């Protein structure tokens, strides 16, 4: 029998309180979720039990990383509403922001990839069979390269929340998956962008796996009225900071 | 100064977004020096993971770490990915595991450092993991020399036959399987 939301919520609260207490006692803050986070049941057998081995080698290959260029994207890739013959259903939005490294430097010319459910909360994926309609005019995949200021921009529709089987009556808050590259492979990031004020935040073990309140808030985009276009789209801003060391040199003109 | 954006799991539905044609073919077409790295990704019960996606990054055979664009080269007419043009060595690969948890990468042996860097994403994994596949033992390698023999063995790809290397990744160890060494970078 599926476990209840009550059980999952109690575990979420317990782990959040334990983290808050550890920080209050002088422990370190964490920006990322623990890989061992039991309320997200799929993590139980899929996290290492041993500590990571820290590499301090300045010659490590991981301090460099893959590069992408104009042949890897087309102009249409960043507009998810124009990939089919008709207009997708839903609320048209733009999402824009800057990709920065830990030192606040813009990440230039790098690949940003997104994917998401449609307005009804259904993915264009065979394994998503929940009874919400597919949209023939929406696939939900986008790509772009960041500009010289590290800026990215997408036009899409607001995704819907959707059910999943972590526990009984489990629903994911609406989100857009983001995949990002820095100048170093160590800066690689896959994450999810959430929408402000979603009532599902507190029930969701994936979002709550980030037990630091401030860090969790950094996954939530801001609604920016000036980014909304009259009679066209709602505007959101979301800046992204890549973790991980990068080589100190910057190859200009990348 | 910005604080890092937290990681979140890749989830189960990346399959129509991240994999791309030729993602596992880093070796330029027809290069006689090409080698195959392959294996399974397994969980703490020893079960294969059918919804993991691996990324690979490595030096070129001449030791260059500059990479090259064009891994996801796209057709400007249809927008579809048409894959690498087969000349440049981009150094980057991306391979989802099959239904049986298996992956295969076709590449050229790296120059300089004898390893291919591997980044693991999976449903159930909230924050990606880095490891390394060493195609040959490297006596002076600072990471390998720092590890106990049974831990070190998890990073050594096993030659199966000429040009074919086996590299399994255990996300979690158990009584039978040694957990793969995963890395953090200072």
Short mmCIF file of C-alpha atoms in Angstrom, two decimals:
data_model
loop_
_atom_site.label_atom_id
_atom_site.label_comp_id
_atom_site.label_asym_id
_atom_site.label_seq_id
_atom_site.Cartn_x
_atom_site.Cartn_y
_atom_site.Cartn_z
CA UNK A 1 0.00 0.00 0.00
CA UNK A 2 1.26 3.43 -0.87
CA UNK A 3 2.45 5.55 2.00
CA UNK A 4 0.53 8.64 2.99
CA UNK A 5 1.44 12.27 2.50
CA UNK A 6 1.34 12.52 6.28
CA UNK A 7 4.22 10.03 6.61
CA UNK A 8 6.29 11.77 3.95
CA UNK A 9 5.55 15.23 5.38
CA UNK A 10 6.60 14.07 8.87
CA UNK A 11 9.92 12.82 7.48
CA UNK A 12 10.42 16.07 5.54
CA UNK A 13 9.82 18.09 8.75
CA UNK A 14 12.14 15.88 10.77
CA UNK A 15 15.03 16.24 8.32
CA UNK A 16 14.48 19.99 7.92
CA UNK A 17 14.50 20.44 11.72
CA UNK A 18 17.60 18.29 12.08
CA UNK A 19 19.39 20.44 9.48
CA UNK A 20 18.29 23.68 11.16
CA UNK A 21 19.52 22.41 14.52
CA UNK A 22 22.88 21.31 13.06
CA UNK A 23 23.37 24.78 11.54
CA UNK A 24 22.34 26.46 14.81
CA UNK A 25 24.97 24.33 16.56
CA UNK A 26 27.63 25.69 14.22
CA UNK A 27 27.46 23.06 11.47
CA UNK A 28 28.00 23.89 7.81
CA UNK A 29 25.23 25.11 5.51
CA UNK A 30 24.48 23.02 2.43
CA UNK A 31 23.50 24.48 -0.87
CA UNK A 32 22.61 21.11 -2.40
CA UNK A 33 20.32 18.27 -1.40
CA UNK A 34 21.80 15.31 0.43
CA UNK A 35 21.86 12.38 -1.99
CA UNK A 36 20.53 10.24 0.83
CA UNK A 37 17.11 11.82 1.32
CA UNK A 38 14.63 9.17 2.33
CA UNK A 39 11.35 11.08 1.74
CA UNK A 40 12.25 10.84 -1.97
CA UNK A 41 11.96 7.06 -2.02
CA UNK A 42 13.82 6.53 -5.30
CA UNK A 43 16.97 7.87 -3.62
CA UNK A 44 17.19 5.00 -1.13
CA UNK A 45 19.13 2.57 -3.36
CA UNK A 46 20.63 5.20 -5.63
CA UNK A 47 22.99 7.13 -3.39
CA UNK A 48 26.56 6.25 -2.43
CA UNK A 49 27.09 5.31 1.21
CA UNK A 50 30.76 6.18 1.22
CA UNK A 51 32.00 9.77 1.36
CA UNK A 52 33.13 11.36 -1.89
CA UNK A 53 36.87 11.41 -2.49
CA UNK A 54 38.10 14.98 -2.89
CA UNK A 55 40.37 15.66 -5.86
CA UNK A 56 42.77 18.57 -5.31
CA UNK A 57 44.79 18.09 -8.47
CA UNK A 58 45.13 21.42 -10.35
CA UNK A 59 45.77 19.36 -13.49
CA UNK A 60 42.44 17.51 -13.25
CA UNK A 61 40.71 17.18 -16.62
CA UNK A 62 37.41 18.09 -14.91
CA UNK A 63 38.66 21.69 -14.51
CA UNK A 64 38.12 22.08 -18.24
CA UNK A 65 34.85 21.23 -19.94
CA UNK A 66 32.91 20.74 -23.14
CA UNK A 67 32.21 23.67 -25.45
CA UNK A 68 29.23 24.33 -27.69
CA UNK A 69 28.66 26.73 -30.53
CA UNK A 70 26.34 28.10 -33.17
CA UNK A 71 26.06 24.74 -34.91
CA UNK A 72 24.65 23.15 -31.73
CA UNK A 73 21.49 25.28 -31.56
CA UNK A 74 19.07 26.92 -33.97
CA UNK A 75 17.32 30.22 -33.34
CA UNK A 76 13.96 28.50 -32.92
CA UNK A 77 15.21 26.23 -30.15
CA UNK A 78 14.63 28.85 -27.48
CA UNK A 79 10.95 29.34 -28.40
CA UNK A 80 9.02 26.28 -27.31
CA UNK A 81 5.76 27.76 -28.60
CA UNK A 82 6.90 27.72 -32.24
CA UNK A 83 8.08 24.18 -32.76
CA UNK A 84 4.81 22.93 -34.30
CA UNK A 85 2.31 24.17 -36.83
CA UNK A 86 -0.10 25.52 -34.20
CA UNK A 87 0.02 27.37 -30.89
CA UNK A 88 0.30 25.29 -27.72
CA UNK A 89 -2.42 25.45 -25.08
CA UNK A 90 -1.61 27.33 -21.89
CA UNK A 91 -0.23 30.51 -20.43
CA UNK A 92 2.58 31.94 -22.57
CA UNK A 93 5.60 32.92 -20.47
CA UNK A 94 9.15 34.09 -20.92
CA UNK A 95 11.91 32.92 -18.59
CA UNK A 96 15.19 34.79 -18.61
CA UNK A 97 18.16 35.28 -16.36
CA UNK A 98 21.92 35.09 -16.10
CA UNK A 99 24.23 32.15 -15.57
CA UNK A 100 27.12 33.05 -13.27
CA UNK A 101 29.96 31.16 -11.66
CA UNK A 102 30.73 31.13 -7.95
CA UNK A 103 32.87 34.26 -8.33
CA UNK A 104 30.00 36.15 -9.97
CA UNK A 105 31.50 36.02 -13.46
CA UNK A 106 29.11 35.47 -16.37
CA UNK A 107 29.23 32.07 -18.03
CA UNK A 108 29.47 33.00 -21.70
CA UNK A 109 28.52 31.06 -24.79
CA UNK A 110 27.48 27.96 -22.89
CA UNK A 111 24.65 25.56 -23.51
CA UNK A 112 21.40 25.80 -21.55
CA UNK A 113 18.84 23.04 -22.10
CA UNK A 114 15.31 22.87 -20.70
CA UNK A 115 12.48 20.37 -20.71
CA UNK A 116 9.05 20.44 -19.12
CA UNK A 117 5.48 19.13 -18.98
CA UNK A 118 2.74 20.82 -20.99
CA UNK A 119 0.07 23.09 -19.53
CA UNK A 120 -1.94 20.06 -18.39
CA UNK A 121 1.04 18.56 -16.56
CA UNK A 122 1.81 15.85 -19.12
CA UNK A 123 5.26 15.09 -20.55
CA UNK A 124 5.68 14.12 -24.20
CA UNK A 125 7.22 10.89 -22.91
CA UNK A 126 5.89 7.38 -23.32
CA UNK A 127 6.35 6.64 -19.64
CA UNK A 128 4.09 9.50 -18.58
CA UNK A 129 0.66 7.89 -18.96
CA UNK A 130 -1.36 9.86 -16.46
CA UNK A 131 -4.74 10.92 -17.81
CA UNK A 132 -4.00 14.49 -18.85
CA UNK A 133 -4.06 15.46 -22.53
CA UNK A 134 -0.97 15.62 -24.69
CA UNK A 135 -0.70 18.79 -26.74
CA UNK A 136 0.11 18.20 -30.42
CA UNK A 137 1.59 21.70 -30.54
CA UNK A 138 3.93 21.34 -27.61
CA UNK A 139 6.91 19.08 -27.08
CA UNK A 140 8.52 20.94 -24.19
CA UNK A 141 12.22 20.96 -25.14
CA UNK A 142 14.37 24.06 -25.54
CA UNK A 143 18.03 25.04 -25.93
CA UNK A 144 20.07 28.19 -26.19
CA UNK A 145 23.57 29.52 -25.73
CA UNK A 146 24.24 32.17 -23.10
CA UNK A 147 25.29 35.59 -24.42
CA UNK A 148 28.33 37.66 -23.40
CA UNK A 149 26.64 38.64 -20.15
CA UNK A 150 25.72 35.05 -19.36
CA UNK A 151 22.09 35.72 -20.24
CA UNK A 152 19.65 33.10 -21.49
CA UNK A 153 16.00 33.52 -22.55
CA UNK A 154 13.19 31.11 -23.37
CA UNK A 155 9.61 31.55 -24.50
CA UNK A 156 7.37 28.70 -23.44
CA UNK A 157 4.09 27.96 -21.68
CA UNK A 158 3.67 27.52 -17.95
CA UNK A 159 3.82 23.80 -17.13
CA UNK A 160 1.12 22.20 -15.01
CA UNK A 161 1.64 20.23 -11.78
CA UNK A 162 1.47 16.47 -12.20
CA UNK A 163 0.99 13.33 -10.10
CA UNK A 164 3.72 10.80 -9.40
CA UNK A 165 4.01 7.64 -7.36
CA UNK A 166 6.40 8.47 -4.56
CA UNK A 167 3.47 8.12 -2.15
CA UNK A 168 -0.32 8.33 -2.20
CA UNK A 169 -1.60 11.61 -3.66
CA UNK A 170 1.90 12.82 -4.53
CA UNK A 171 1.99 15.87 -6.86
CA UNK A 172 4.98 17.68 -8.21
CA UNK A 173 4.81 21.48 -8.12
CA UNK A 174 5.03 23.03 -11.60
CA UNK A 175 8.65 23.21 -12.70
CA UNK A 176 10.98 23.49 -15.67
CA UNK A 177 14.04 21.22 -15.80
CA UNK A 178 17.28 23.09 -16.52
CA UNK A 179 20.62 21.63 -17.62
CA UNK A 180 23.68 23.91 -17.54
CA UNK A 181 27.36 23.82 -18.39
CA UNK A 182 30.08 26.09 -17.04
CA UNK A 183 33.63 26.53 -18.27
CA UNK A 184 34.63 23.47 -16.22
CA UNK A 185 32.99 20.05 -16.09
CA UNK A 186 33.01 20.44 -12.28
CA UNK A 187 30.39 23.19 -12.68
CA UNK A 188 27.83 20.95 -14.38
CA UNK A 189 24.32 21.46 -13.02
CA UNK A 190 20.93 19.88 -13.60
CA UNK A 191 18.16 21.43 -11.55
CA UNK A 192 14.52 22.50 -11.61
CA UNK A 193 13.04 25.99 -11.68
CA UNK A 194 9.86 26.50 -9.69
CA UNK A 195 7.16 29.18 -9.88
CA UNK A 196 6.53 31.60 -7.01
CA UNK A 197 3.76 30.88 -4.54
CA UNK A 198 3.05 27.29 -5.56
CA UNK A 199 0.97 25.64 -2.78
CA UNK A 200 2.60 22.27 -3.51
CA UNK A 201 6.10 23.26 -2.34
CA UNK A 202 5.68 21.99 1.21
CA UNK A 203 4.40 18.59 0.14
CA UNK A 204 7.11 17.82 -2.41
CA UNK A 205 10.07 15.70 -1.25
CA UNK A 206 12.16 16.60 -4.29
CA UNK A 207 12.01 20.34 -3.67
CA UNK A 208 12.22 19.84 0.11
CA UNK A 209 15.35 17.73 -0.32
CA UNK A 210 17.09 21.11 -0.26
CA UNK A 211 16.81 21.52 3.51
CA UNK A 212 18.35 24.99 3.64
CA UNK A 213 15.50 27.53 3.44
CA UNK A 214 17.53 30.17 1.60
CA UNK A 215 18.97 27.66 -0.86
CA UNK A 216 15.52 26.25 -1.58
CA UNK A 217 14.26 29.75 -2.33
CA UNK A 218 17.00 30.12 -4.97
CA UNK A 219 15.20 27.54 -7.10
CA UNK A 220 12.10 29.74 -7.32
CA UNK A 221 11.84 32.22 -10.19
CA UNK A 222 10.63 35.76 -9.62
CA UNK A 223 7.63 37.16 -11.43
CA UNK A 224 8.80 40.46 -12.95
CA UNK A 225 6.01 42.63 -14.25
CA UNK A 226 8.34 44.64 -16.48
CA UNK A 227 9.26 41.42 -18.28
CA UNK A 228 5.63 40.73 -19.12
CA UNK A 229 4.70 41.78 -22.63
CA UNK A 230 1.29 43.50 -22.98
CA UNK A 231 -1.36 41.18 -24.40
CA UNK A 232 1.29 38.53 -25.04
CA UNK A 233 3.25 36.88 -22.19
CA UNK A 234 4.02 36.76 -18.47
CA UNK A 235 7.65 37.38 -17.50
CA UNK A 236 9.79 35.46 -15.04
CA UNK A 237 13.41 35.99 -14.07
CA UNK A 238 15.68 33.29 -12.71
CA UNK A 239 19.41 33.71 -12.20
CA UNK A 240 21.54 30.61 -11.85
CA UNK A 241 24.86 30.28 -10.02
CA UNK A 242 27.03 27.29 -10.90
CA UNK A 243 28.91 25.63 -8.08
CA UNK A 244 32.26 23.92 -8.38
CA UNK A 245 35.75 25.17 -9.01
CA UNK A 246 36.75 26.46 -12.43
CA UNK A 247 40.16 27.09 -13.88
CA UNK A 248 41.24 30.65 -13.15
CA UNK A 249 42.03 31.38 -16.79
CA UNK A 250 39.26 32.46 -19.13
CA UNK A 251 39.63 31.82 -22.79
CA UNK A 252 38.29 35.00 -24.34
CA UNK A 253 35.97 34.86 -27.29
CA UNK A 254 34.68 31.44 -26.50
CA UNK B 1 28.56 37.28 -4.78
CA UNK B 2 26.03 34.63 -5.64
CA UNK B 3 25.39 31.46 -3.72
CA UNK B 4 25.04 28.26 -5.74
CA UNK B 5 21.75 27.18 -7.24
CA UNK B 6 20.89 23.79 -5.71
CA UNK B 7 20.91 20.61 -7.77
CA UNK B 8 17.73 18.61 -8.38
CA UNK B 9 17.26 15.16 -9.87
CA UNK B 10 17.15 14.76 -13.64
CA UNK B 11 13.91 12.81 -13.04
CA UNK B 12 12.47 10.15 -15.36
CA UNK B 13 11.40 12.28 -18.32
CA UNK B 14 14.63 13.69 -19.80
CA UNK B 15 14.57 11.13 -22.60
CA UNK B 16 13.13 13.41 -25.29
CA UNK B 17 15.34 16.33 -24.29
CA UNK B 18 18.90 15.36 -23.35
CA UNK B 19 19.98 12.34 -25.43
CA UNK B 20 21.03 13.18 -28.97
CA UNK B 21 21.93 11.28 -32.11
CA UNK B 22 25.53 10.14 -31.95
CA UNK B 23 25.86 11.16 -28.29
CA UNK B 24 27.97 8.08 -27.61
CA UNK B 25 30.14 8.46 -30.71
CA UNK B 26 32.92 10.80 -29.69
CA UNK B 27 35.44 9.08 -31.97
CA UNK B 28 35.49 10.62 -35.45
CA UNK B 29 33.93 8.33 -38.03
CA UNK B 30 36.15 5.47 -39.12
CA UNK B 31 39.09 6.33 -36.89
CA UNK B 32 41.06 3.08 -36.49
CA UNK B 33 42.20 4.09 -32.99
CA UNK B 34 38.61 4.13 -31.66
CA UNK B 35 37.89 2.20 -28.47
CA UNK B 36 34.63 1.18 -26.82
CA UNK B 37 33.90 1.83 -23.16
CA UNK B 38 30.77 0.08 -21.94
CA UNK B 39 29.11 -1.33 -18.85
CA UNK B 40 26.14 -1.23 -16.54
CA UNK B 41 24.92 1.31 -14.02
CA UNK B 42 23.64 -0.51 -10.92
CA UNK B 43 21.86 0.36 -7.67
CA UNK B 44 22.40 -0.77 -4.08
CA UNK B 45 20.41 -3.97 -4.68
CA UNK B 46 22.66 -4.81 -7.62
CA UNK B 47 19.83 -4.07 -10.05
CA UNK B 48 20.60 -2.29 -13.32
CA UNK B 49 19.34 1.29 -13.59
CA UNK B 50 17.41 1.83 -16.83
CA UNK B 51 16.91 5.56 -16.36
CA UNK B 52 20.40 6.89 -15.80
CA UNK B 53 22.14 9.21 -18.21
CA UNK B 54 25.91 9.47 -18.36
CA UNK B 55 28.07 12.29 -19.62
CA UNK B 56 31.70 11.92 -20.60
CA UNK B 57 34.42 14.52 -20.89
CA UNK B 58 38.03 13.83 -21.79
CA UNK B 59 41.22 15.17 -23.30
CA UNK B 60 41.83 14.62 -27.01
CA UNK B 61 44.47 12.03 -28.02
CA UNK B 62 47.01 14.88 -28.32
CA UNK B 63 46.27 15.93 -24.73
CA UNK B 64 44.26 19.02 -25.67
CA UNK B 65 41.46 19.93 -23.26
CA UNK B 66 40.01 22.70 -25.40
CA UNK B 67 37.22 20.51 -26.78
CA UNK B 68 35.32 21.57 -29.87
CA UNK B 69 31.76 22.63 -30.53
CA UNK B 70 29.46 20.52 -32.67
CA UNK B 71 28.53 17.57 -30.43
CA UNK B 72 24.83 18.41 -30.92
CA UNK B 73 25.10 19.76 -34.45
CA UNK B 74 21.63 20.61 -35.72
CA UNK B 75 19.98 20.77 -39.09
CA UNK B 76 18.95 24.43 -39.56
CA UNK B 77 16.15 23.34 -41.90
CA UNK B 78 14.30 20.97 -39.59
CA UNK B 79 15.91 21.78 -36.24
CA UNK B 80 16.69 18.11 -35.60
CA UNK B 81 20.01 16.96 -34.22
CA UNK B 82 22.13 15.51 -37.00
CA UNK B 83 25.15 14.72 -34.88
CA UNK B 84 28.84 15.46 -35.14
CA UNK B 85 30.34 16.10 -38.56
CA UNK B 86 32.91 13.39 -37.89
CA UNK B 87 36.08 15.46 -38.14
CA UNK B 88 36.56 17.36 -34.88
CA UNK B 89 37.14 15.65 -31.57
CA UNK B 90 34.63 17.38 -29.26
CA UNK B 91 35.64 15.42 -26.16
CA UNK B 92 32.03 15.32 -24.95
CA UNK B 93 29.62 12.39 -24.96
CA UNK B 94 26.17 11.77 -23.54
CA UNK B 95 24.58 8.33 -23.32
CA UNK B 96 21.34 7.24 -21.61
CA UNK B 97 21.30 3.70 -20.23
CA UNK B 98 19.17 1.16 -22.09
CA UNK B 99 16.26 -0.76 -20.54
CA UNK B 100 18.84 -3.21 -19.17
CA UNK B 101 20.97 -0.49 -17.56
CA UNK B 102 23.72 -0.77 -20.16
CA UNK B 103 25.62 2.04 -21.89
CA UNK B 104 28.29 2.12 -24.57
CA UNK B 105 30.65 4.89 -25.61
CA UNK B 106 32.87 4.92 -28.68
CA UNK B 107 35.81 7.27 -28.31
CA UNK B 108 39.55 7.76 -28.73
CA UNK B 109 41.95 7.12 -25.85
CA UNK B 110 42.67 10.40 -24.04
CA UNK B 111 46.15 11.92 -24.20
CA UNK B 112 47.98 13.26 -21.17
CA UNK B 113 45.70 12.14 -18.35
CA UNK B 114 44.72 8.47 -18.85
CA UNK B 115 41.09 8.77 -17.79
CA UNK B 116 37.67 9.70 -19.09
CA UNK B 117 35.65 11.82 -16.68
CA UNK B 118 32.14 10.46 -16.11
CA UNK B 119 29.17 12.38 -14.71
CA UNK B 120 26.16 10.29 -13.63
CA UNK B 121 22.58 11.55 -13.56
CA UNK B 122 19.57 9.37 -12.71
CA UNK B 123 16.05 9.42 -11.44
CA UNK B 124 16.43 9.05 -7.67
CA UNK B 125 19.80 10.80 -7.67
CA UNK B 126 19.29 14.32 -6.31
CA UNK B 127 22.76 15.56 -7.17
CA UNK B 128 24.91 14.18 -9.98
CA UNK B 129 28.03 12.13 -9.25
CA UNK B 130 31.48 12.28 -10.83
CA UNK B 131 33.75 9.34 -11.33
CA UNK B 132 36.60 8.44 -13.70
CA UNK B 133 37.17 5.54 -16.05
CA UNK B 134 40.91 4.87 -16.31
CA UNK B 135 41.73 3.00 -19.50
CA UNK B 136 45.12 2.05 -18.13
CA UNK B 137 46.65 1.91 -14.70
CA UNK B 138 48.64 5.06 -14.05
CA UNK B 139 51.26 4.56 -11.33
CA UNK B 140 51.87 8.27 -10.74
CA UNK B 141 48.23 9.35 -10.78
CA UNK B 142 47.50 11.28 -7.55
CA UNK B 143 43.93 9.99 -7.23
CA UNK B 144 44.70 6.32 -7.88
CA UNK B 145 47.68 6.29 -5.55
CA UNK B 146 45.55 7.75 -2.73
CA UNK B 147 43.08 4.83 -2.81
CA UNK B 148 43.10 1.39 -1.19
CA UNK B 149 43.40 -1.41 -3.78
CA UNK B 150 39.71 -2.45 -3.67
CA UNK B 151 38.57 1.15 -4.02
CA UNK B 152 41.09 1.90 -6.73
CA UNK B 153 39.88 -1.13 -8.72
CA UNK B 154 36.46 0.50 -9.16
CA UNK B 155 38.05 3.19 -11.35
CA UNK B 156 39.98 0.86 -13.65
CA UNK B 157 38.19 -0.12 -16.83
CA UNK B 158 38.80 -3.79 -17.62
CA UNK B 159 40.08 -4.67 -21.10
CA UNK B 160 37.71 -7.32 -22.49
CA UNK B 161 39.28 -7.69 -25.88
CA UNK B 162 41.24 -5.47 -28.21
CA UNK B 163 39.81 -1.96 -27.99
CA UNK B 164 36.88 -2.88 -25.72
CA UNK B 165 36.80 -1.85 -22.07
CA UNK B 166 34.25 -2.73 -19.40
CA UNK B 167 33.38 -0.14 -16.78
CA UNK B 168 30.43 -0.79 -14.45
CA UNK B 169 29.22 1.90 -12.09
CA UNK B 170 27.79 0.92 -8.69
CA UNK B 171 25.90 3.91 -7.29
CA UNK B 172 25.70 2.11 -3.94
CA UNK B 173 27.71 -0.79 -2.61
CA UNK B 174 26.43 -3.93 -0.87
CA UNK B 175 27.87 -7.24 0.44
CA UNK B 176 28.70 -8.36 -3.10
CA UNK B 177 29.55 -5.18 -4.95
CA UNK B 178 32.15 -2.58 -4.14
CA UNK B 179 30.70 0.91 -4.47
CA UNK B 180 32.31 2.96 -7.22
CA UNK B 181 34.57 5.78 -6.02
CA UNK B 182 32.82 9.10 -6.56
CA UNK B 183 34.60 12.42 -6.58
CA UNK B 184 34.35 15.94 -5.24
CA UNK B 185 36.53 18.78 -6.51
CA UNK B 186 38.20 21.31 -4.27
#
